[in-house]
């Protein structure tokens, strides 16, 4: 047997339609097997709180081994995993094809799903995952202003902490009543011929994402501008719903399935009409590129979306390689500290954001490849806020050691979470916005 493996990780489909996936005894057996391997390895101790929690349990057990830990305590480990995939993609030598077959994140997902089916989490947890519904409500004119004002009020925040479990100090996103859809409807449609440069087809259907629709429409608008500047026509996907990632992180696989049934037919319809799909939030791209294809390995439509969805900078890099990117930049960006978001890193596309930004003259990009600790709702929930700040400390220390003029992350939530504790020369921003600034458009 080989000790560790240097082979690229391969992943098994998530067998969630199989009865054995839901069997609690077999789940506990698998948890014990994998936890025992992790206890003997401990490479991931600094990644998140799941591993220190596990090792503390083992170290406090009477046997000092995993057999001394009561399975009822496994839940504490599962609760600390926010499914960033970093342990699987970047650290673990025992992932398949290694015969030990360790897939820690998928095992945590299975444990979350089994628990969700047995006992739904409290309503407050489920509300936090209902991003589309909350966004629709909070972006109604007048309501948006009121929600934003209430989010800034200390007494209201204390109430929000009690009722919804949102930590009073967590930075919450603003809501915009001038949504992305309204902005796109106001834009004058330029008739442009798509220029296919394989593998890109030069025509984009933008999956707006819950976050860009109502919380950060500027980012998506900047992406539309950058694409338009490069001769790429863009339209929104008509009636999308949340990609499903917030529900996936809770283990609510039935809700993920409902989201698939709404989104996939629309995306496929666009693909069949010659569009590529883009989304400006890495987690949403990851959902369609990796998680759904593993949940539905036999579904040709899901696999078709996987083949045609791109991270925005992956797309621009492909266009550049084929000679189709305008590199006539008007403004330099100076020294950029670029936080590489976990859900973008695990897409295995390399540092495409850095590659494109460094085409801008007099621009250097220093990557910071550490977790922000935000990860979905983990960074705002009262029970995990302190842990998320602890995880962010290593990233902040790294940022404090480098000199930079601008700080950017492809994940706007991670950027905001880190920026809370940084003294920045400019507000944190998105690399797409930096590119728009560099073009002077
Ligand atoms: S997937 Fe991410 S959060 Fe979960 S255990 Fe691995 S590194 Fe930690
Ligand atoms: S996930 Fe892999 S690398 Fe990380 S502690 Fe467990 S066995 Fe070691």
GROMACS .gro file of C-alpha atoms and ligand atoms in nm:
model
  457
    1UNK     CA    1   0.000   0.000   0.000
    2UNK     CA    2   0.123   0.349  -0.083
    3UNK     CA    3   0.153   0.583   0.215
    4UNK     CA    4   0.012   0.887   0.040
    5UNK     CA    5  -0.082   0.968  -0.313
    6UNK     CA    6   0.039   1.235  -0.551
    7UNK     CA    7  -0.234   1.157  -0.803
    8UNK     CA    8  -0.487   1.428  -0.881
    9UNK     CA    9  -0.795   1.388  -0.659
   10UNK     CA   10  -1.087   1.217  -0.826
   11UNK     CA   11  -1.431   1.227  -0.681
   12UNK     CA   12  -1.703   0.968  -0.658
   13UNK     CA   13  -2.056   1.077  -0.740
   14UNK     CA   14  -2.256   1.158  -0.430
   15UNK     CA   15  -2.473   0.851  -0.383
   16UNK     CA   16  -2.758   1.040  -0.219
   17UNK     CA   17  -3.040   0.851  -0.393
   18UNK     CA   18  -2.911   0.521  -0.252
   19UNK     CA   19  -3.079   0.401   0.070
   20UNK     CA   20  -2.736   0.325   0.225
   21UNK     CA   21  -2.646   0.697   0.210
   22UNK     CA   22  -2.917   0.764   0.471
   23UNK     CA   23  -2.840   0.468   0.699
   24UNK     CA   24  -2.725   0.613   1.031
   25UNK     CA   25  -2.533   0.308   1.151
   26UNK     CA   26  -2.331   0.292   0.828
   27UNK     CA   27  -2.276   0.669   0.847
   28UNK     CA   28  -2.134   0.640   1.201
   29UNK     CA   29  -1.910   0.356   1.086
   30UNK     CA   30  -1.774   0.567   0.801
   31UNK     CA   31  -1.728   0.869   1.029
   32UNK     CA   32  -1.526   0.655   1.270
   33UNK     CA   33  -1.314   0.514   0.986
   34UNK     CA   34  -1.229   0.855   0.836
   35UNK     CA   35  -1.187   1.030   1.172
   36UNK     CA   36  -0.939   0.761   1.270
   37UNK     CA   37  -0.733   0.826   0.955
   38UNK     CA   38  -0.745   1.203   1.019
   39UNK     CA   39  -0.638   1.153   1.382
   40UNK     CA   40  -0.329   0.967   1.257
   41UNK     CA   41  -0.252   1.237   1.004
   42UNK     CA   42  -0.358   1.577   1.140
   43UNK     CA   43  -0.238   1.765   0.831
   44UNK     CA   44  -0.554   1.975   0.814
   45UNK     CA   45  -0.538   2.110   1.167
   46UNK     CA   46  -0.498   2.471   1.056
   47UNK     CA   47  -0.764   2.480   0.783
   48UNK     CA   48  -1.081   2.526   0.984
   49UNK     CA   49  -1.237   2.440   1.320
   50UNK     CA   50  -1.362   2.093   1.216
   51UNK     CA   51  -1.021   1.933   1.261
   52UNK     CA   52  -0.919   2.094   1.594
   53UNK     CA   53  -1.265   1.997   1.725
   54UNK     CA   54  -1.207   1.636   1.619
   55UNK     CA   55  -0.856   1.619   1.761
   56UNK     CA   56  -0.969   1.774   2.090
   57UNK     CA   57  -1.236   1.504   2.119
   58UNK     CA   58  -0.981   1.230   2.058
   59UNK     CA   59  -0.726   1.383   2.295
   60UNK     CA   60  -0.989   1.409   2.570
   61UNK     CA   61  -1.113   1.052   2.522
   62UNK     CA   62  -1.016   0.778   2.770
   63UNK     CA   63  -0.840   0.572   2.503
   64UNK     CA   64  -0.677   0.866   2.322
   65UNK     CA   65  -0.811   0.703   2.006
   66UNK     CA   66  -1.128   0.757   1.804
   67UNK     CA   67  -1.286   0.446   1.961
   68UNK     CA   68  -1.296   0.640   2.287
   69UNK     CA   69  -1.517   0.912   2.136
   70UNK     CA   70  -1.892   0.864   2.164
   71UNK     CA   71  -2.053   0.888   1.815
   72UNK     CA   72  -2.303   1.140   1.957
   73UNK     CA   73  -2.006   1.379   1.979
   74UNK     CA   74  -1.928   1.355   1.607
   75UNK     CA   75  -2.190   1.619   1.547
   76UNK     CA   76  -1.963   1.888   1.692
   77UNK     CA   77  -1.714   1.817   1.412
   78UNK     CA   78  -1.982   1.817   1.142
   79UNK     CA   79  -2.114   2.153   1.264
   80UNK     CA   80  -1.775   2.317   1.206
   81UNK     CA   81  -1.745   2.211   0.842
   82UNK     CA   82  -1.874   2.465   0.589
   83UNK     CA   83  -1.789   2.249   0.288
   84UNK     CA   84  -1.519   2.469   0.137
   85UNK     CA   85  -1.353   2.155  -0.009
   86UNK     CA   86  -1.002   2.282   0.068
   87UNK     CA   87  -0.901   1.974   0.270
   88UNK     CA   88  -1.004   1.747  -0.017
   89UNK     CA   89  -0.860   1.953  -0.301
   90UNK     CA   90  -0.540   2.089  -0.148
   91UNK     CA   91  -0.422   1.883   0.149
   92UNK     CA   92  -0.534   1.526   0.173
   93UNK     CA   93  -0.304   1.252   0.034
   94UNK     CA   94  -0.569   0.986   0.098
   95UNK     CA   95  -0.838   1.105  -0.143
   96UNK     CA   96  -0.943   0.872  -0.423
   97UNK     CA   97  -0.775   0.715  -0.616
   98UNK     CA   98  -0.589   0.631  -0.292
   99UNK     CA   99  -0.742   0.314  -0.148
  100UNK     CA  100  -0.826   0.483   0.183
  101UNK     CA  101  -1.080   0.678  -0.015
  102UNK     CA  102  -1.111   0.979   0.217
  103UNK     CA  103  -1.354   1.250   0.106
  104UNK     CA  104  -1.395   1.451   0.423
  105UNK     CA  105  -1.626   1.724   0.284
  106UNK     CA  106  -1.865   1.477   0.122
  107UNK     CA  107  -1.877   1.277   0.443
  108UNK     CA  108  -1.961   1.594   0.636
  109UNK     CA  109  -2.229   1.672   0.377
  110UNK     CA  110  -2.376   1.325   0.420
  111UNK     CA  111  -2.385   1.369   0.798
  112UNK     CA  112  -2.554   1.709   0.758
  113UNK     CA  113  -2.808   1.563   0.513
  114UNK     CA  114  -2.895   1.268   0.739
  115UNK     CA  115  -2.943   1.503   1.031
  116UNK     CA  116  -3.148   1.749   0.822
  117UNK     CA  117  -3.383   1.469   0.716
  118UNK     CA  118  -3.422   1.341   1.071
  119UNK     CA  119  -3.465   1.679   1.234
  120UNK     CA  120  -3.495   2.002   1.040
  121UNK     CA  121  -3.277   2.284   1.181
  122UNK     CA  122  -3.461   2.566   1.357
  123UNK     CA  123  -3.655   2.807   1.138
  124UNK     CA  124  -3.393   3.079   1.193
  125UNK     CA  125  -3.127   2.862   1.027
  126UNK     CA  126  -3.355   2.786   0.735
  127UNK     CA  127  -3.441   3.154   0.686
  128UNK     CA  128  -3.070   3.231   0.647
  129UNK     CA  129  -3.054   2.977   0.364
  130UNK     CA  130  -3.357   3.120   0.183
  131UNK     CA  131  -3.154   3.379  -0.004
  132UNK     CA  132  -3.386   3.423  -0.302
  133UNK     CA  133  -3.700   3.478  -0.092
  134UNK     CA  134  -3.526   3.707   0.160
  135UNK     CA  135  -3.364   3.904  -0.124
  136UNK     CA  136  -3.695   3.950  -0.306
  137UNK     CA  137  -3.860   4.081   0.007
  138UNK     CA  138  -3.575   4.301   0.124
  139UNK     CA  139  -3.525   4.464  -0.218
  140UNK     CA  140  -3.879   4.604  -0.240
  141UNK     CA  141  -3.847   4.986  -0.254
  142UNK     CA  142  -3.892   5.137   0.096
  143UNK     CA  143  -3.841   4.790   0.250
  144UNK     CA  144  -3.479   4.794   0.127
  145UNK     CA  145  -3.411   5.129   0.296
  146UNK     CA  146  -3.579   5.015   0.616
  147UNK     CA  147  -3.388   4.684   0.625
  148UNK     CA  148  -3.057   4.865   0.569
  149UNK     CA  149  -3.134   5.117   0.844
  150UNK     CA  150  -3.242   4.842   1.085
  151UNK     CA  151  -2.925   4.644   1.010
  152UNK     CA  152  -2.727   4.947   1.128
  153UNK     CA  153  -2.922   4.991   1.450
  154UNK     CA  154  -2.756   4.831   1.756
  155UNK     CA  155  -3.087   4.757   1.930
  156UNK     CA  156  -3.226   4.598   1.616
  157UNK     CA  157  -2.910   4.393   1.576
  158UNK     CA  158  -2.949   4.259   1.929
  159UNK     CA  159  -3.303   4.155   1.838
  160UNK     CA  160  -3.183   3.996   1.512
  161UNK     CA  161  -2.926   3.803   1.712
  162UNK     CA  162  -3.196   3.666   1.944
  163UNK     CA  163  -3.450   3.585   1.673
  164UNK     CA  164  -3.244   3.485   1.367
  165UNK     CA  165  -2.914   3.403   1.537
  166UNK     CA  166  -2.723   3.662   1.330
  167UNK     CA  167  -2.428   3.784   1.533
  168UNK     CA  168  -2.469   4.152   1.626
  169UNK     CA  169  -2.120   4.246   1.500
  170UNK     CA  170  -2.131   4.060   1.168
  171UNK     CA  171  -2.130   4.291   0.871
  172UNK     CA  172  -2.453   4.239   0.676
  173UNK     CA  173  -2.486   4.324   0.308
  174UNK     CA  174  -2.690   4.622   0.193
  175UNK     CA  175  -3.008   4.558  -0.004
  176UNK     CA  176  -3.074   4.748  -0.327
  177UNK     CA  177  -3.421   4.817  -0.461
  178UNK     CA  178  -3.256   4.913  -0.790
  179UNK     CA  179  -3.191   4.548  -0.861
  180UNK     CA  180  -2.970   4.402  -1.129
  181UNK     CA  181  -3.277   4.306  -1.333
  182UNK     CA  182  -3.407   4.665  -1.331
  183UNK     CA  183  -3.064   4.794  -1.431
  184UNK     CA  184  -3.036   4.543  -1.715
  185UNK     CA  185  -3.385   4.638  -1.837
  186UNK     CA  186  -3.275   5.002  -1.854
  187UNK     CA  187  -2.960   4.925  -2.051
  188UNK     CA  188  -2.980   4.997  -2.419
  189UNK     CA  189  -2.931   4.667  -2.597
  190UNK     CA  190  -2.640   4.689  -2.833
  191UNK     CA  191  -2.674   4.458  -3.128
  192UNK     CA  192  -2.346   4.268  -3.137
  193UNK     CA  193  -2.246   3.966  -3.337
  194UNK     CA  194  -2.099   3.699  -3.113
  195UNK     CA  195  -1.745   3.601  -3.207
  196UNK     CA  196  -1.687   3.236  -3.114
  197UNK     CA  197  -1.330   3.166  -3.005
  198UNK     CA  198  -1.336   2.799  -2.905
  199UNK     CA  199  -1.400   2.681  -2.645
  200UNK     CA  200  -1.594   3.004  -2.578
  201UNK     CA  201  -1.887   3.095  -2.795
  202UNK     CA  202  -1.871   3.468  -2.734
  203UNK     CA  203  -2.229   3.513  -2.616
  204UNK     CA  204  -2.308   3.505  -2.244
  205UNK     CA  205  -2.617   3.428  -2.039
  206UNK     CA  206  -2.547   3.570  -1.693
  207UNK     CA  207  -2.672   3.373  -1.394
  208UNK     CA  208  -2.732   3.680  -1.179
  209UNK     CA  209  -2.704   3.500  -0.838
  210UNK     CA  210  -2.908   3.603  -0.534
  211UNK     CA  211  -2.621   3.814  -0.406
  212UNK     CA  212  -2.556   4.015  -0.721
  213UNK     CA  213  -2.930   4.056  -0.789
  214UNK     CA  214  -3.006   4.255  -0.476
  215UNK     CA  215  -2.690   4.298  -0.266
  216UNK     CA  216  -2.416   4.377  -0.516
  217UNK     CA  217  -2.572   4.462  -0.854
  218UNK     CA  218  -2.271   4.684  -0.927
  219UNK     CA  219  -2.042   4.382  -0.957
  220UNK     CA  220  -2.264   4.210  -1.214
  221UNK     CA  221  -2.310   4.539  -1.401
  222UNK     CA  222  -1.934   4.583  -1.414
  223UNK     CA  223  -1.903   4.232  -1.553
  224UNK     CA  224  -2.161   4.313  -1.822
  225UNK     CA  225  -1.963   4.629  -1.909
  226UNK     CA  226  -1.631   4.445  -1.929
  227UNK     CA  227  -1.782   4.175  -2.149
  228UNK     CA  228  -1.955   4.432  -2.371
  229UNK     CA  229  -1.627   4.623  -2.404
  230UNK     CA  230  -1.478   4.299  -2.537
  231UNK     CA  231  -1.757   4.253  -2.791
  232UNK     CA  232  -1.943   3.986  -2.594
  233UNK     CA  233  -2.322   4.028  -2.584
  234UNK     CA  234  -2.481   3.946  -2.246
  235UNK     CA  235  -2.832   3.878  -2.126
  236UNK     CA  236  -2.968   3.762  -1.792
  237UNK     CA  237  -3.108   3.415  -1.730
  238UNK     CA  238  -3.482   3.485  -1.714
  239UNK     CA  239  -3.636   3.328  -1.404
  240UNK     CA  240  -3.348   3.181  -1.208
  241UNK     CA  241  -3.364   3.090  -0.843
  242UNK     CA  242  -3.082   3.044  -0.589
  243UNK     CA  243  -2.815   2.802  -0.716
  244UNK     CA  244  -2.882   2.594  -0.403
  245UNK     CA  245  -2.547   2.636  -0.227
  246UNK     CA  246  -2.687   2.782   0.100
  247UNK     CA  247  -2.928   2.484   0.125
  248UNK     CA  248  -2.654   2.240   0.027
  249UNK     CA  249  -2.443   2.370   0.316
  250UNK     CA  250  -2.728   2.288   0.552
  251UNK     CA  251  -2.765   1.936   0.408
  252UNK     CA  252  -3.108   2.014   0.261
  253UNK     CA  253  -3.064   1.808  -0.054
  254UNK     CA  254  -3.435   1.813  -0.142
  255UNK     CA  255  -3.417   2.196  -0.165
  256UNK     CA  256  -3.108   2.164  -0.387
  257UNK     CA  257  -3.312   1.934  -0.608
  258UNK     CA  258  -3.597   2.188  -0.630
  259UNK     CA  259  -3.348   2.461  -0.730
  260UNK     CA  260  -3.203   2.229  -0.996
  261UNK     CA  261  -3.546   2.174  -1.145
  262UNK     CA  262  -3.596   2.550  -1.185
  263UNK     CA  263  -3.250   2.649  -1.302
  264UNK     CA  264  -3.117   2.370  -1.521
  265UNK     CA  265  -3.389   2.377  -1.794
  266UNK     CA  266  -3.343   2.752  -1.838
  267UNK     CA  267  -2.965   2.726  -1.854
  268UNK     CA  268  -2.986   2.440  -2.102
  269UNK     CA  269  -3.227   2.638  -2.318
  270UNK     CA  270  -2.970   2.922  -2.331
  271UNK     CA  271  -2.682   2.685  -2.402
  272UNK     CA  272  -2.878   2.527  -2.685
  273UNK     CA  273  -2.923   2.875  -2.831
  274UNK     CA  274  -2.546   2.931  -2.838
  275UNK     CA  275  -2.477   3.098  -2.504
  276UNK     CA  276  -2.206   3.033  -2.246
  277UNK     CA  277  -2.306   3.071  -1.880
  278UNK     CA  278  -2.122   3.299  -1.633
  279UNK     CA  279  -2.188   3.395  -1.271
  280UNK     CA  280  -1.994   3.651  -1.068
  281UNK     CA  281  -2.002   3.457  -0.737
  282UNK     CA  282  -1.755   3.164  -0.714
  283UNK     CA  283  -1.985   2.952  -0.492
  284UNK     CA  284  -2.263   2.959  -0.752
  285UNK     CA  285  -2.028   2.860  -1.034
  286UNK     CA  286  -1.894   2.579  -0.815
  287UNK     CA  287  -2.246   2.454  -0.751
  288UNK     CA  288  -2.312   2.405  -1.124
  289UNK     CA  289  -1.958   2.302  -1.212
  290UNK     CA  290  -1.896   2.048  -0.941
  291UNK     CA  291  -2.160   1.979  -0.677
  292UNK     CA  292  -2.467   1.928  -0.898
  293UNK     CA  293  -2.276   1.714  -1.152
  294UNK     CA  294  -2.168   1.487  -0.864
  295UNK     CA  295  -2.525   1.467  -0.733
  296UNK     CA  296  -2.663   1.394  -1.084
  297UNK     CA  297  -2.392   1.206  -1.275
  298UNK     CA  298  -2.647   1.054  -1.515
  299UNK     CA  299  -2.836   1.376  -1.589
  300UNK     CA  300  -2.730   1.492  -1.935
  301UNK     CA  301  -2.866   1.844  -1.879
  302UNK     CA  302  -2.673   1.894  -1.555
  303UNK     CA  303  -2.358   1.770  -1.729
  304UNK     CA  304  -2.424   2.007  -2.020
  305UNK     CA  305  -2.439   2.304  -1.784
  306UNK     CA  306  -2.117   2.186  -1.621
  307UNK     CA  307  -1.947   2.195  -1.962
  308UNK     CA  308  -2.067   2.547  -2.043
  309UNK     CA  309  -2.042   2.740  -1.716
  310UNK     CA  310  -1.733   2.949  -1.644
  311UNK     CA  311  -1.581   3.164  -1.374
  312UNK     CA  312  -1.563   3.517  -1.524
  313UNK     CA  313  -1.182   3.534  -1.517
  314UNK     CA  314  -1.151   3.180  -1.651
  315UNK     CA  315  -1.365   3.300  -1.940
  316UNK     CA  316  -1.163   3.615  -2.000
  317UNK     CA  317  -0.839   3.413  -1.987
  318UNK     CA  318  -0.975   3.173  -2.250
  319UNK     CA  319  -1.070   3.468  -2.469
  320UNK     CA  320  -0.727   3.622  -2.418
  321UNK     CA  321  -0.550   3.300  -2.513
  322UNK     CA  322  -0.747   3.297  -2.837
  323UNK     CA  323  -0.649   3.659  -2.907
  324UNK     CA  324  -0.991   3.798  -2.819
  325UNK     CA  325  -0.928   4.023  -2.518
  326UNK     CA  326  -0.884   4.398  -2.543
  327UNK     CA  327  -0.559   4.479  -2.359
  328UNK     CA  328  -0.567   4.853  -2.425
  329UNK     CA  329  -0.598   4.956  -2.060
  330UNK     CA  330  -0.627   5.322  -1.962
  331UNK     CA  331  -0.543   5.310  -1.590
  332UNK     CA  332  -0.295   5.111  -1.387
  333UNK     CA  333  -0.415   4.940  -1.069
  334UNK     CA  334  -0.091   4.958  -0.869
  335UNK     CA  335  -0.031   4.693  -0.603
  336UNK     CA  336  -0.331   4.465  -0.564
  337UNK     CA  337  -0.367   4.220  -0.276
  338UNK     CA  338  -0.591   3.951  -0.419
  339UNK     CA  339  -0.768   3.708  -0.187
  340UNK     CA  340  -0.820   3.380  -0.376
  341UNK     CA  341  -1.163   3.261  -0.256
  342UNK     CA  342  -1.183   2.893  -0.152
  343UNK     CA  343  -1.479   2.816  -0.379
  344UNK     CA  344  -1.283   2.957  -0.670
  345UNK     CA  345  -0.958   2.779  -0.582
  346UNK     CA  346  -1.126   2.439  -0.572
  347UNK     CA  347  -1.255   2.486  -0.928
  348UNK     CA  348  -0.900   2.398  -1.035
  349UNK     CA  349  -0.875   2.679  -1.287
  350UNK     CA  350  -0.553   2.828  -1.150
  351UNK     CA  351  -0.500   3.196  -1.073
  352UNK     CA  352  -0.690   3.336  -1.369
  353UNK     CA  353  -0.789   3.655  -1.187
  354UNK     CA  354  -0.424   3.734  -1.124
  355UNK     CA  355  -0.331   3.644  -1.482
  356UNK     CA  356  -0.581   3.891  -1.627
  357UNK     CA  357  -0.524   4.175  -1.378
  358UNK     CA  358  -0.149   4.156  -1.439
  359UNK     CA  359  -0.210   4.238  -1.806
  360UNK     CA  360  -0.284   4.590  -1.684
  361UNK     CA  361   0.038   4.798  -1.706
  362UNK     CA  362   0.207   4.893  -1.377
  363UNK     CA  363   0.000   4.644  -1.185
  364UNK     CA  364   0.123   4.371  -0.953
  365UNK     CA  365  -0.100   4.116  -0.789
  366UNK     CA  366  -0.008   3.940  -0.465
  367UNK     CA  367  -0.229   3.638  -0.405
  368UNK     CA  368  -0.346   3.548  -0.054
  369UNK     CA  369  -0.456   3.186  -0.060
  370UNK     CA  370  -0.616   3.140   0.279
  371UNK     CA  371  -0.973   3.107   0.392
  372UNK     CA  372  -1.159   3.424   0.496
  373UNK     CA  373  -1.367   3.224   0.743
  374UNK     CA  374  -1.688   3.368   0.600
  375UNK     CA  375  -1.817   3.071   0.404
  376UNK     CA  376  -2.189   3.116   0.354
  377UNK     CA  377  -2.369   3.176   0.680
  378UNK     CA  378  -2.084   3.046   0.900
  379UNK     CA  379  -1.937   3.397   0.932
  380UNK     CA  380  -2.261   3.561   1.046
  381UNK     CA  381  -2.424   3.299   1.270
  382UNK     CA  382  -2.396   3.370   1.639
  383UNK     CA  383  -2.265   3.019   1.717
  384UNK     CA  384  -1.984   3.031   1.457
  385UNK     CA  385  -1.898   3.403   1.427
  386UNK     CA  386  -1.607   3.384   1.675
  387UNK     CA  387  -1.466   3.072   1.505
  388UNK     CA  388  -1.492   3.240   1.165
  389UNK     CA  389  -1.295   3.537   1.297
  390UNK     CA  390  -1.032   3.300   1.433
  391UNK     CA  391  -0.998   3.135   1.091
  392UNK     CA  392  -0.967   3.479   0.930
  393UNK     CA  393  -0.676   3.573   1.159
  394UNK     CA  394  -0.414   3.386   0.953
  395UNK     CA  395  -0.536   3.555   0.635
  396UNK     CA  396  -0.533   3.896   0.800
  397UNK     CA  397  -0.179   3.841   0.929
  398UNK     CA  398  -0.068   3.761   0.575
  399UNK     CA  399  -0.240   4.076   0.445
  400UNK     CA  400  -0.073   4.285   0.715
  401UNK     CA  401   0.267   4.165   0.595
  402UNK     CA  402   0.228   4.282   0.236
  403UNK     CA  403   0.205   4.632   0.098
  404UNK     CA  404  -0.085   4.703  -0.129
  405UNK     CA  405  -0.295   4.985  -0.268
  406UNK     CA  406  -0.612   4.784  -0.331
  407UNK     CA  407  -0.766   4.476  -0.176
  408UNK     CA  408  -0.993   4.251  -0.383
  409UNK     CA  409  -1.155   3.910  -0.366
  410UNK     CA  410  -1.372   3.736  -0.624
  411UNK     CA  411  -1.603   3.651  -0.334
  412UNK     CA  412  -1.758   3.980  -0.218
  413UNK     CA  413  -1.873   3.824   0.110
  414UNK     CA  414  -1.520   3.708   0.193
  415UNK     CA  415  -1.386   4.052   0.098
  416UNK     CA  416  -1.630   4.228   0.331
  417UNK     CA  417  -1.562   3.980   0.613
  418UNK     CA  418  -1.186   4.040   0.594
  419UNK     CA  419  -1.221   4.415   0.540
  420UNK     CA  420  -1.401   4.448   0.875
  421UNK     CA  421  -1.060   4.402   1.040
  422UNK     CA  422  -0.835   4.580   0.791
  423UNK     CA  423  -0.734   4.939   0.753
  424UNK     CA  424  -0.767   4.985   0.379
  425UNK     CA  425  -0.647   5.269   0.159
  426UNK     CA  426  -0.952   5.205  -0.066
  427UNK     CA  427  -1.270   5.014   0.019
  428UNK     CA  428  -1.247   4.644  -0.064
  429UNK     CA  429  -1.356   4.569  -0.415
  430UNK     CA  430  -1.414   4.303  -0.674
  431UNK     CA  431  -1.154   4.215  -0.939
  432UNK     CA  432  -1.417   4.264  -1.209
  433UNK     CA  433  -1.465   4.620  -1.088
  434UNK     CA  434  -1.087   4.669  -1.096
  435UNK     CA  435  -1.084   4.553  -1.457
  436UNK     CA  436  -1.363   4.796  -1.544
  437UNK     CA  437  -1.162   5.075  -1.380
  438UNK     CA  438  -0.849   4.972  -1.571
  439UNK     CA  439  -1.042   4.990  -1.899
  440UNK     CA  440  -1.170   5.335  -1.803
  441UNK     CA  441  -1.529   5.239  -1.885
  442LIG     S1  442  -1.437   2.116   0.366
  442LIG    FE1  443  -1.340   2.305   0.442
  442LIG     S2  444  -1.454   2.350   0.632
  442LIG    FE2  445  -1.497   2.134   0.581
  442LIG     S3  446  -1.347   2.017   0.692
  442LIG    FE3  447  -1.259   2.055   0.488
  442LIG     S4  448  -1.136   2.243   0.513
  442LIG    FE4  449  -1.273   2.230   0.690
  443LIG     S1  450  -0.862   1.512   0.551
  443LIG    FE1  451  -0.682   1.394   0.481
  443LIG     S2  452  -0.509   1.536   0.508
  443LIG    FE2  453  -0.677   1.618   0.629
  443LIG     S3  454  -0.641   1.537   0.836
  443LIG    FE3  455  -0.785   1.395   0.730
  443LIG     S4  456  -0.654   1.238   0.638
  443LIG    FE4  457  -0.519   1.411   0.690
   0.00000   0.00000   0.00000
